[in-house]
mmCIF file of C-alpha atoms and ligand atoms in Angstrom:
data_model
loop_
_atom_site.group_PDB
_atom_site.id
_atom_site.type_symbol
_atom_site.label_atom_id
_atom_site.label_comp_id
_atom_site.label_asym_id
_atom_site.label_seq_id
_atom_site.Cartn_x
_atom_site.Cartn_y
_atom_site.Cartn_z
ATOM 1 C CA MET A 744 9.179 17.634 1.134
ATOM 2 C CA PRO A 745 8.913 14.069 2.394
ATOM 3 C CA VAL A 746 6.322 11.356 2.046
ATOM 4 C CA HIS A 747 5.928 9.755 5.478
ATOM 5 C CA VAL A 748 4.785 6.159 5.093
ATOM 6 C CA VAL A 749 3.601 4.826 8.435
ATOM 7 C CA GLY A 750 2.631 1.179 8.766
ATOM 8 C CA ASN A 751 4.051 -2.326 8.856
ATOM 9 C CA VAL A 752 6.851 -4.391 7.385
ATOM 10 C CA CYS A 753 7.179 -8.165 7.400
ATOM 11 C CA VAL A 754 8.944 -11.156 5.907
ATOM 12 C CA ASP A 755 6.736 -12.614 3.174
ATOM 13 C CA THR A 756 7.063 -16.296 2.403
ATOM 14 C CA THR A 757 5.407 -16.942 -0.939
ATOM 15 C CA PHE A 758 4.367 -20.458 -1.943
ATOM 16 C CA ARG A 759 3.374 -21.115 -5.557
ATOM 17 C CA VAL A 760 0.682 -23.794 -5.556
ATOM 18 C CA ASP A 761 -1.407 -25.534 -8.218
ATOM 19 C CA ARG A 762 -4.564 -24.704 -6.268
ATOM 20 C CA PHE A 763 -5.561 -23.478 -2.824
ATOM 21 C CA PRO A 764 -5.768 -26.216 -0.123
ATOM 22 C CA GLN A 765 -9.008 -27.484 1.411
ATOM 23 C CA PRO A 766 -9.351 -27.385 5.243
ATOM 24 C CA GLY A 767 -7.229 -30.169 6.761
ATOM 25 C CA GLU A 768 -5.357 -30.880 3.508
ATOM 26 C CA THR A 769 -1.528 -30.982 3.198
ATOM 27 C CA PHE A 770 0.313 -30.832 -0.133
ATOM 28 C CA ASN A 771 3.600 -29.570 -1.510
ATOM 29 C CA ALA A 772 4.063 -26.209 -3.208
ATOM 30 C CA ARG A 773 5.803 -25.928 -6.584
ATOM 31 C CA SER A 774 8.268 -23.407 -5.115
ATOM 32 C CA HIS A 775 8.691 -21.002 -2.227
ATOM 33 C CA MET A 776 10.759 -17.925 -1.459
ATOM 34 C CA ASP A 777 11.282 -15.302 1.244
ATOM 35 C CA GLY A 778 11.052 -11.593 0.557
ATOM 36 C CA VAL A 779 10.209 -8.373 2.349
ATOM 37 C CA GLY A 780 6.601 -7.273 2.298
ATOM 38 C CA GLY A 781 3.916 -5.709 4.399
ATOM 39 C CA LYS A 782 1.633 -3.051 3.017
ATOM 40 C CA GLY A 783 3.605 -0.246 4.641
ATOM 41 C CA ALA A 784 6.947 -1.393 3.210
ATOM 42 C CA ASN A 785 5.485 -2.073 -0.226
ATOM 43 C CA GLN A 786 3.923 1.377 -0.416
ATOM 44 C CA ALA A 787 7.076 3.050 0.910
ATOM 45 C CA VAL A 788 9.249 1.347 -1.724
ATOM 46 C CA ALA A 789 6.856 2.246 -4.543
ATOM 47 C CA ALA A 790 6.738 5.872 -3.383
ATOM 48 C CA ALA A 791 10.539 6.050 -3.051
ATOM 49 C CA ARG A 792 10.999 4.670 -6.558
ATOM 50 C CA THR A 793 8.948 7.548 -7.985
ATOM 51 C CA GLY A 794 11.797 9.737 -6.725
ATOM 52 C CA ALA A 795 10.009 10.942 -3.578
ATOM 53 C CA ASP A 796 11.937 11.516 -0.352
ATOM 54 C CA VAL A 797 10.405 8.735 1.760
ATOM 55 C CA ARG A 798 10.537 8.328 5.518
ATOM 56 C CA PHE A 799 9.330 4.914 6.578
ATOM 57 C CA PHE A 800 7.928 4.393 10.089
ATOM 58 C CA ALA A 801 7.368 0.769 11.146
ATOM 59 C CA ALA A 802 8.312 -1.734 13.850
ATOM 60 C CA VAL A 803 10.465 -4.848 13.571
ATOM 61 C CA GLY A 804 11.718 -7.374 16.128
ATOM 62 C CA THR A 805 15.333 -7.952 17.121
ATOM 63 C CA ASP A 806 15.463 -11.386 15.414
ATOM 64 C CA PRO A 807 17.117 -12.607 12.182
ATOM 65 C CA ALA A 808 13.940 -11.647 10.297
ATOM 66 C CA ALA A 809 14.550 -8.019 11.318
ATOM 67 C CA ALA A 810 18.119 -8.206 9.990
ATOM 68 C CA PHE A 811 16.747 -9.655 6.716
ATOM 69 C CA ILE A 812 14.255 -6.771 6.470
ATOM 70 C CA ARG A 813 16.929 -4.115 7.130
ATOM 71 C CA GLU A 814 19.295 -5.661 4.602
ATOM 72 C CA ARG A 815 16.642 -5.801 1.876
ATOM 73 C CA LEU A 816 15.394 -2.233 2.444
ATOM 74 C CA LYS A 817 18.680 -0.436 3.109
ATOM 75 C CA ASN A 818 19.066 0.717 -0.497
ATOM 76 C CA GLU A 819 15.468 1.935 -0.815
ATOM 77 C CA PHE A 820 15.306 4.654 1.869
ATOM 78 C CA ASP A 821 16.619 5.772 5.261
ATOM 79 C CA LEU A 822 15.800 3.142 7.920
ATOM 80 C CA ARG A 823 16.377 5.364 10.969
ATOM 81 C CA GLN A 824 12.653 5.507 11.761
ATOM 82 C CA LEU A 825 12.340 1.723 12.187
ATOM 83 C CA SER A 826 11.434 0.829 15.780
ATOM 84 C CA ALA A 827 13.074 -2.327 17.222
ATOM 85 C CA LYS A 828 10.888 -4.308 19.632
ATOM 86 C CA PRO A 829 11.464 -7.409 21.806
ATOM 87 C CA LEU A 830 8.885 -9.249 19.702
ATOM 88 C CA PRO A 831 8.983 -11.584 16.694
ATOM 89 C CA SER A 832 9.164 -9.590 13.457
ATOM 90 C CA ASP A 833 5.920 -9.700 11.527
ATOM 91 C CA ARG A 834 5.458 -12.412 8.885
ATOM 92 C CA SER A 835 3.051 -13.258 6.087
ATOM 93 C CA THR A 836 2.492 -16.542 4.324
ATOM 94 C CA ILE A 837 1.233 -15.994 0.786
ATOM 95 C CA LEU A 838 -0.211 -18.721 -1.416
ATOM 96 C CA VAL A 839 -0.343 -17.897 -5.138
ATOM 97 C CA ASN A 840 -2.326 -20.232 -7.389
ATOM 98 C CA GLN A 841 -1.898 -20.832 -11.119
ATOM 99 C CA ASP A 842 -4.350 -18.022 -11.971
ATOM 100 C CA GLY A 843 -2.187 -15.533 -10.066
ATOM 101 C CA GLU A 844 -4.771 -15.190 -7.261
ATOM 102 C CA ASN A 845 -3.498 -15.054 -3.683
ATOM 103 C CA LEU A 846 -4.424 -16.058 -0.134
ATOM 104 C CA ILE A 847 -2.536 -14.367 2.712
ATOM 105 C CA VAL A 848 -2.280 -14.922 6.466
ATOM 106 C CA SER A 849 -0.153 -12.624 8.659
ATOM 107 C CA GLY A 850 1.372 -12.550 12.154
ATOM 108 C CA ILE A 851 1.424 -8.921 13.301
ATOM 109 C CA ASP A 852 2.855 -8.647 16.833
ATOM 110 C CA CYS A 853 5.091 -5.684 15.938
ATOM 111 C CA ALA A 854 2.446 -3.763 13.992
ATOM 112 C CA ALA A 855 -0.143 -4.335 16.720
ATOM 113 C CA ASP A 856 2.253 -2.889 19.314
ATOM 114 C CA PHE A 857 3.556 0.028 17.235
ATOM 115 C CA ASP A 858 2.714 3.607 18.192
ATOM 116 C CA PRO A 859 4.703 5.942 15.925
ATOM 117 C CA LEU A 860 3.646 9.108 17.754
ATOM 118 C CA ARG A 861 5.076 7.741 21.012
ATOM 119 C CA GLU A 862 8.027 5.761 19.662
ATOM 120 C CA THR A 863 9.369 7.816 16.765
ATOM 121 C CA GLY A 864 9.950 11.412 15.792
ATOM 122 C CA LEU A 865 6.925 11.489 13.454
ATOM 123 C CA LEU A 866 5.166 14.311 15.276
ATOM 124 C CA ASN A 867 8.196 16.604 15.011
ATOM 125 C CA LEU A 868 9.086 15.562 11.478
ATOM 126 C CA ILE A 869 5.731 16.021 9.749
ATOM 127 C CA ALA A 870 5.127 19.497 8.369
ATOM 128 C CA HIS A 871 3.013 21.619 6.029
ATOM 129 C CA GLY A 872 3.057 20.233 2.480
ATOM 130 C CA ASP A 873 4.257 16.764 3.496
ATOM 131 C CA ILE A 874 2.259 13.644 2.688
ATOM 132 C CA LEU A 875 1.307 10.968 5.223
ATOM 133 C CA VAL A 876 0.416 7.512 3.867
ATOM 134 C CA MET A 877 -1.186 4.914 6.160
ATOM 135 C CA GLN A 878 -2.776 1.503 5.849
ATOM 136 C CA GLY A 879 -4.949 -0.666 8.116
ATOM 137 C CA ASN A 880 -2.297 -2.690 9.935
ATOM 138 C CA LEU A 881 -1.830 -0.500 13.001
ATOM 139 C CA LYS A 882 -4.402 -0.133 15.797
ATOM 140 C CA SER A 883 -7.249 2.101 14.619
ATOM 141 C CA THR A 884 -6.678 4.478 17.565
ATOM 142 C CA VAL A 885 -3.031 4.853 16.478
ATOM 143 C CA THR A 886 -3.991 5.350 12.826
ATOM 144 C CA ASN A 887 -6.579 7.994 13.723
ATOM 145 C CA ALA A 888 -4.115 9.832 15.989
ATOM 146 C CA CYS A 889 -1.473 9.928 13.207
ATOM 147 C CA LEU A 890 -3.979 11.119 10.609
ATOM 148 C CA ARG A 891 -5.217 13.890 12.900
ATOM 149 C CA ALA A 892 -1.661 14.926 13.794
ATOM 150 C CA ALA A 893 -0.809 15.143 10.090
ATOM 151 C CA LYS A 894 -3.889 17.255 9.357
ATOM 152 C CA ALA A 895 -3.029 19.522 12.306
ATOM 153 C CA ALA A 896 0.392 20.010 10.672
ATOM 154 C CA SER A 897 -1.316 20.832 7.313
ATOM 155 C CA ALA A 898 0.008 17.707 5.629
ATOM 156 C CA THR A 899 -1.924 15.764 2.975
ATOM 157 C CA THR A 900 -3.194 12.389 4.207
ATOM 158 C CA ILE A 901 -3.709 9.222 2.176
ATOM 159 C CA LEU A 902 -5.410 6.246 3.827
ATOM 160 C CA ASN A 903 -5.598 2.748 2.370
ATOM 161 C CA PRO A 904 -7.464 1.103 5.284
ATOM 162 C CA SER A 905 -6.504 -2.427 4.253
ATOM 163 C CA PRO A 906 -6.702 -4.892 5.940
ATOM 164 C CA LEU A 907 -10.047 -3.725 7.333
ATOM 165 C CA SER A 908 -10.309 -4.143 11.100
ATOM 166 C CA GLY A 909 -13.991 -3.308 11.427
ATOM 167 C CA GLU A 910 -13.068 -0.401 13.702
ATOM 168 C CA ALA A 911 -13.946 3.156 12.706
ATOM 169 C CA LEU A 912 -11.269 5.229 10.999
ATOM 170 C CA ASP A 913 -11.535 9.006 11.005
ATOM 171 C CA LEU A 914 -12.258 9.811 7.363
ATOM 172 C CA ALA A 915 -12.644 13.492 8.232
ATOM 173 C CA ALA A 916 -8.835 13.480 8.656
ATOM 174 C CA VAL A 917 -8.276 11.869 5.242
ATOM 175 C CA ASP A 918 -7.660 13.669 1.966
ATOM 176 C CA VAL A 919 -7.621 10.567 -0.253
ATOM 177 C CA VAL A 920 -9.064 7.219 0.823
ATOM 178 C CA ILE A 921 -8.160 4.224 -1.362
ATOM 179 C CA VAL A 922 -10.022 0.898 -1.128
ATOM 180 C CA ASN A 923 -10.415 -2.080 -3.422
ATOM 181 C CA GLN A 924 -13.862 -3.173 -4.554
ATOM 182 C CA GLY A 925 -14.325 -5.753 -1.779
ATOM 183 C CA GLU A 926 -13.265 -3.284 0.889
ATOM 184 C CA ALA A 927 -15.521 -0.606 -0.629
ATOM 185 C CA PHE A 928 -18.495 -2.956 -0.248
ATOM 186 C CA GLU A 929 -17.476 -4.142 3.217
ATOM 187 C CA THR A 930 -17.031 -0.569 4.465
ATOM 188 C CA THR A 931 -20.124 1.010 2.949
ATOM 189 C CA GLY A 932 -22.497 -1.871 2.139
ATOM 190 C CA LYS A 933 -22.784 -0.451 -1.399
ATOM 191 C CA PRO A 934 -22.053 -2.947 -4.213
ATOM 192 C CA ASP A 935 -21.661 -0.183 -6.804
ATOM 193 C CA PRO A 936 -18.143 1.374 -6.647
ATOM 194 C CA GLU A 937 -19.441 4.869 -7.408
ATOM 195 C CA ASP A 938 -22.059 4.655 -4.638
ATOM 196 C CA ALA A 939 -19.360 3.345 -2.287
ATOM 197 C CA ALA A 940 -16.983 6.195 -3.209
ATOM 198 C CA ARG A 941 -19.750 8.758 -2.622
ATOM 199 C CA ASP A 942 -20.453 7.177 0.763
ATOM 200 C CA LEU A 943 -16.760 7.410 1.747
ATOM 201 C CA VAL A 944 -16.783 11.111 0.813
ATOM 202 C CA ARG A 945 -20.044 11.628 2.703
ATOM 203 C CA ARG A 946 -18.258 10.153 5.750
ATOM 204 C CA GLY A 947 -15.575 12.833 5.554
ATOM 205 C CA ALA A 948 -12.880 11.881 3.030
ATOM 206 C CA LYS A 949 -12.050 14.688 0.575
ATOM 207 C CA ALA A 950 -11.618 12.267 -2.335
ATOM 208 C CA ALA A 951 -12.118 8.519 -2.755
ATOM 209 C CA ILE A 952 -10.548 5.940 -5.058
ATOM 210 C CA VAL A 953 -11.975 2.449 -5.527
ATOM 211 C CA THR A 954 -9.481 0.165 -7.273
ATOM 212 C CA LEU A 955 -11.171 -2.313 -9.587
ATOM 213 C CA GLY A 956 -8.485 -4.896 -10.376
ATOM 214 C CA ALA A 957 -8.364 -5.579 -14.128
ATOM 215 C CA ALA A 958 -10.921 -2.786 -14.643
ATOM 216 C CA GLY A 959 -8.603 -0.033 -13.329
ATOM 217 C CA CYS A 960 -9.997 2.385 -10.765
ATOM 218 C CA LEU A 961 -12.764 4.841 -10.036
ATOM 219 C CA LEU A 962 -11.840 8.267 -8.707
ATOM 220 C CA LEU A 963 -14.347 10.562 -7.020
ATOM 221 C CA GLU A 964 -13.064 14.090 -6.553
ATOM 222 C CA ASP A 965 -15.015 17.332 -6.125
ATOM 223 C CA GLY A 966 -18.233 15.401 -6.817
ATOM 224 C CA ALA A 967 -17.040 14.192 -10.248
ATOM 225 C CA VAL A 968 -16.334 10.589 -11.171
ATOM 226 C CA ASP A 969 -13.365 9.590 -13.330
ATOM 227 C CA LEU A 970 -13.128 5.957 -14.482
ATOM 228 C CA ILE A 971 -9.500 5.171 -15.253
ATOM 229 C CA PRO A 972 -9.104 1.937 -17.238
ATOM 230 C CA ALA A 973 -6.369 -0.581 -16.387
ATOM 231 C CA VAL A 974 -3.488 -1.240 -18.731
ATOM 232 C CA LYS A 975 -3.978 -4.663 -20.365
ATOM 233 C CA VAL A 976 -1.377 -7.141 -19.171
ATOM 234 C CA ALA A 977 -0.831 -10.907 -18.883
ATOM 235 C CA VAL A 978 -1.399 -11.560 -15.183
ATOM 236 C CA VAL A 979 1.334 -13.438 -13.324
ATOM 237 C CA ASP A 980 0.703 -12.416 -9.695
ATOM 238 C CA THR A 981 -1.651 -9.695 -8.458
ATOM 239 C CA SER A 982 -0.311 -9.616 -4.881
ATOM 240 C CA GLY A 983 0.885 -6.159 -3.998
ATOM 241 C CA ALA A 984 -0.825 -4.427 -6.932
ATOM 242 C CA GLY A 985 -2.867 -2.290 -4.567
ATOM 243 C CA ASP A 986 0.267 -1.272 -2.652
ATOM 244 C CA ILE A 987 2.174 -0.301 -5.783
ATOM 245 C CA PHE A 988 -0.877 1.756 -6.752
ATOM 246 C CA CYS A 989 -0.978 3.584 -3.380
ATOM 247 C CA GLY A 990 2.772 4.237 -3.145
ATOM 248 C CA CYS A 991 3.029 5.448 -6.705
ATOM 249 C CA LEU A 992 0.003 7.713 -6.259
ATOM 250 C CA ALA A 993 1.613 9.298 -3.184
ATOM 251 C CA GLY A 994 4.883 9.849 -5.056
ATOM 252 C CA CYS A 995 3.096 11.537 -7.956
ATOM 253 C CA LEU A 996 1.059 13.768 -5.621
ATOM 254 C CA MET A 997 4.305 14.842 -3.972
ATOM 255 C CA LYS A 998 5.481 16.080 -7.372
ATOM 256 C CA GLY A 999 2.466 18.392 -7.334
ATOM 257 C CA TRP A 1000 0.506 16.356 -9.864
ATOM 258 C CA ARG A 1001 -3.282 16.400 -9.872
ATOM 259 C CA LEU A 1002 -5.028 13.407 -8.319
ATOM 260 C CA ALA A 1003 -6.396 12.115 -11.659
ATOM 261 C CA GLN A 1004 -2.981 12.249 -13.305
ATOM 262 C CA SER A 1005 -1.436 10.560 -10.279
ATOM 263 C CA ALA A 1006 -4.079 7.799 -10.379
ATOM 264 C CA ARG A 1007 -3.434 7.260 -14.112
ATOM 265 C CA THR A 1008 0.266 6.749 -13.371
ATOM 266 C CA ALA A 1009 -0.531 4.463 -10.424
ATOM 267 C CA VAL A 1010 -2.731 2.289 -12.660
ATOM 268 C CA ALA A 1011 0.114 1.903 -15.161
ATOM 269 C CA ALA A 1012 2.649 1.130 -12.405
ATOM 270 C CA ALA A 1013 0.334 -1.494 -10.873
ATOM 271 C CA ALA A 1014 -0.091 -3.135 -14.286
ATOM 272 C CA LEU A 1015 3.684 -3.560 -14.529
ATOM 273 C CA ALA A 1016 3.613 -5.251 -11.098
ATOM 274 C CA VAL A 1017 0.825 -7.748 -11.884
ATOM 275 C CA GLY A 1018 2.826 -8.968 -14.872
ATOM 276 C CA ARG A 1019 5.561 -10.208 -12.510
ATOM 277 C CA ARG A 1020 6.044 -12.593 -9.604
ATOM 278 C CA GLY A 1021 6.197 -11.483 -5.982
ATOM 279 C CA THR A 1022 5.083 -8.386 -4.121
ATOM 280 C CA LEU A 1023 8.033 -6.076 -3.534
ATOM 281 C CA GLU A 1024 10.049 -7.985 -6.168
ATOM 282 C CA ALA A 1025 7.338 -7.020 -8.644
ATOM 283 C CA CYS A 1026 7.540 -3.289 -7.890
ATOM 284 C CA PRO A 1027 8.678 -1.280 -10.909
ATOM 285 C CA SER A 1028 12.239 0.052 -10.648
ATOM 286 C CA ARG A 1029 13.187 3.720 -10.358
ATOM 287 C CA VAL A 1030 14.104 3.746 -14.053
ATOM 288 C CA GLU A 1031 10.775 2.179 -15.074
ATOM 289 C CA LEU A 1032 8.775 4.607 -12.948
ATOM 290 C CA GLU A 1033 10.699 7.599 -14.242
ATOM 291 C CA LYS A 1034 9.971 6.521 -17.828
ATOM 292 C CA LEU A 1035 6.322 5.905 -17.021
ATOM 293 C CA MET A 1036 5.940 9.247 -15.260
ATOM 294 C CA ASN A 1037 7.594 11.063 -18.166
ATOM 295 C CA THR A 1038 5.124 9.397 -20.552
ATOM 296 C CA VAL A 1039 2.075 10.331 -18.449
ATOM 297 C CA GLU A 1040 3.389 13.886 -18.069
ATOM 298 C CA ALA A 1041 3.946 14.213 -21.817
ATOM 299 C CA GLU A 1042 0.454 12.850 -22.594
ATOM 300 C CA SER A 1043 -1.168 15.352 -20.258
ATOM 301 C CA LEU A 1044 0.472 18.415 -21.838
HETATM 302 P P1 ATP B 391 -3.857 -6.721 -4.080
HETATM 303 O O1 ATP B 391 -4.583 -7.052 -2.818
HETATM 304 O O2 ATP B 391 -3.782 -7.864 -5.042
HETATM 305 O O3 ATP B 391 -2.562 -6.047 -3.863
HETATM 306 P P2 ATP B 391 -6.009 -4.884 -4.347
HETATM 307 O O4 ATP B 391 -7.132 -5.860 -4.176
HETATM 308 O O5 ATP B 391 -5.699 -3.984 -3.210
HETATM 309 O O6 ATP B 391 -4.710 -5.620 -4.843
HETATM 310 P P3 ATP B 391 -6.814 -4.240 -7.041
HETATM 311 O O7 ATP B 391 -8.016 -3.411 -7.291
HETATM 312 O O8 ATP B 391 -6.932 -5.699 -7.300
HETATM 313 O O9 ATP B 391 -6.311 -3.917 -5.570
HETATM 314 O O10 ATP B 391 -5.592 -3.713 -7.909
HETATM 315 C C1 ATP B 391 -5.009 -2.428 -7.718
HETATM 316 C C2 ATP B 391 -4.710 -1.825 -9.062
HETATM 317 O O11 ATP B 391 -3.804 -2.711 -9.760
HETATM 318 C C3 ATP B 391 -5.938 -1.687 -9.965
HETATM 319 O O12 ATP B 391 -6.552 -0.433 -9.765
HETATM 320 C C4 ATP B 391 -5.321 -1.813 -11.344
HETATM 321 O O13 ATP B 391 -4.862 -0.553 -11.764
HETATM 322 C C5 ATP B 391 -4.107 -2.742 -11.140
HETATM 323 N N1 ATP B 391 -4.472 -4.121 -11.512
HETATM 324 C C6 ATP B 391 -4.899 -5.107 -10.692
HETATM 325 N N2 ATP B 391 -5.166 -6.233 -11.392
HETATM 326 C C7 ATP B 391 -4.892 -5.950 -12.674
HETATM 327 C C8 ATP B 391 -4.954 -6.693 -13.903
HETATM 328 N N3 ATP B 391 -5.391 -7.964 -13.927
HETATM 329 N N4 ATP B 391 -4.585 -6.072 -15.037
HETATM 330 C C9 ATP B 391 -4.142 -4.792 -15.031
HETATM 331 N N5 ATP B 391 -4.058 -4.042 -13.917
HETATM 332 C C10 ATP B 391 -4.437 -4.596 -12.750
#
């Protein structure tokens, strides 16, 4: 059964800088490189590398950036569900400072125009037992329609509503909502992650996960809280950690694993990613994820 990842893909240009610039300031980066990113693509790659059968639904332009994206993703999963639009492909500029923190700005013409229910075969492809994974890059009306269509087809839905748009998302159509600590506060107004998770469940989500950076994550399921500690690692670049977490979690759930066991694996996968440079480049390989999943499975016996 497939994991349908519906969202965005873009060309990421990452600049490594000594510090973040002040308004109006110009200075040179230490290095820069292009790669493929976008929360949708990152999560799709992470899910595919767990061994899941991933279908990726996103929009690209018809420009050289689109060709770059297709070339980089062609060995990860089937690209037939990519929509080609007469628009510039989406792009992100990422600044990473010496502490591994990041600042990101994105151009999202394709994602803003993308309607997978109208433009792709999603509605006919999604079925009972499948998993739908979405993020916050598409219009909220589009995201809500996809989530509701997936629930109507008896699929499991995972929503990582990042970046937050301020518009209401239908948590009643969400089985697992995943937010980081800042998003948890912004969405619920509750500074305490457990209070925030309870609020997200009160709003309709079946289960809620608040990722806590170097502190791991908090899982709220069936009224019970599980605090899953992070794996200690020397931080190189945290960008994309949340996406590796979400994609890996979806892949583990597709194997029929319990949510807590899936979250434990996702925490370990994300730790591998923060120890490396880049976003997608930092995603653990298929071999690494297989080893990690075997270890978690053995520990839980
Ligand atoms: P990003 O925006 O950087 O992709 P995020 O803000 O969405 O990430 P975080 O809560 O920062 O999400 O990180 C997601 C997961 O990655 C955490 O739950 C944790 O398991 C892992 N992680 C993040 N930072 C660290 C760290 N410094 N050490 C170990 N694991 C980490």
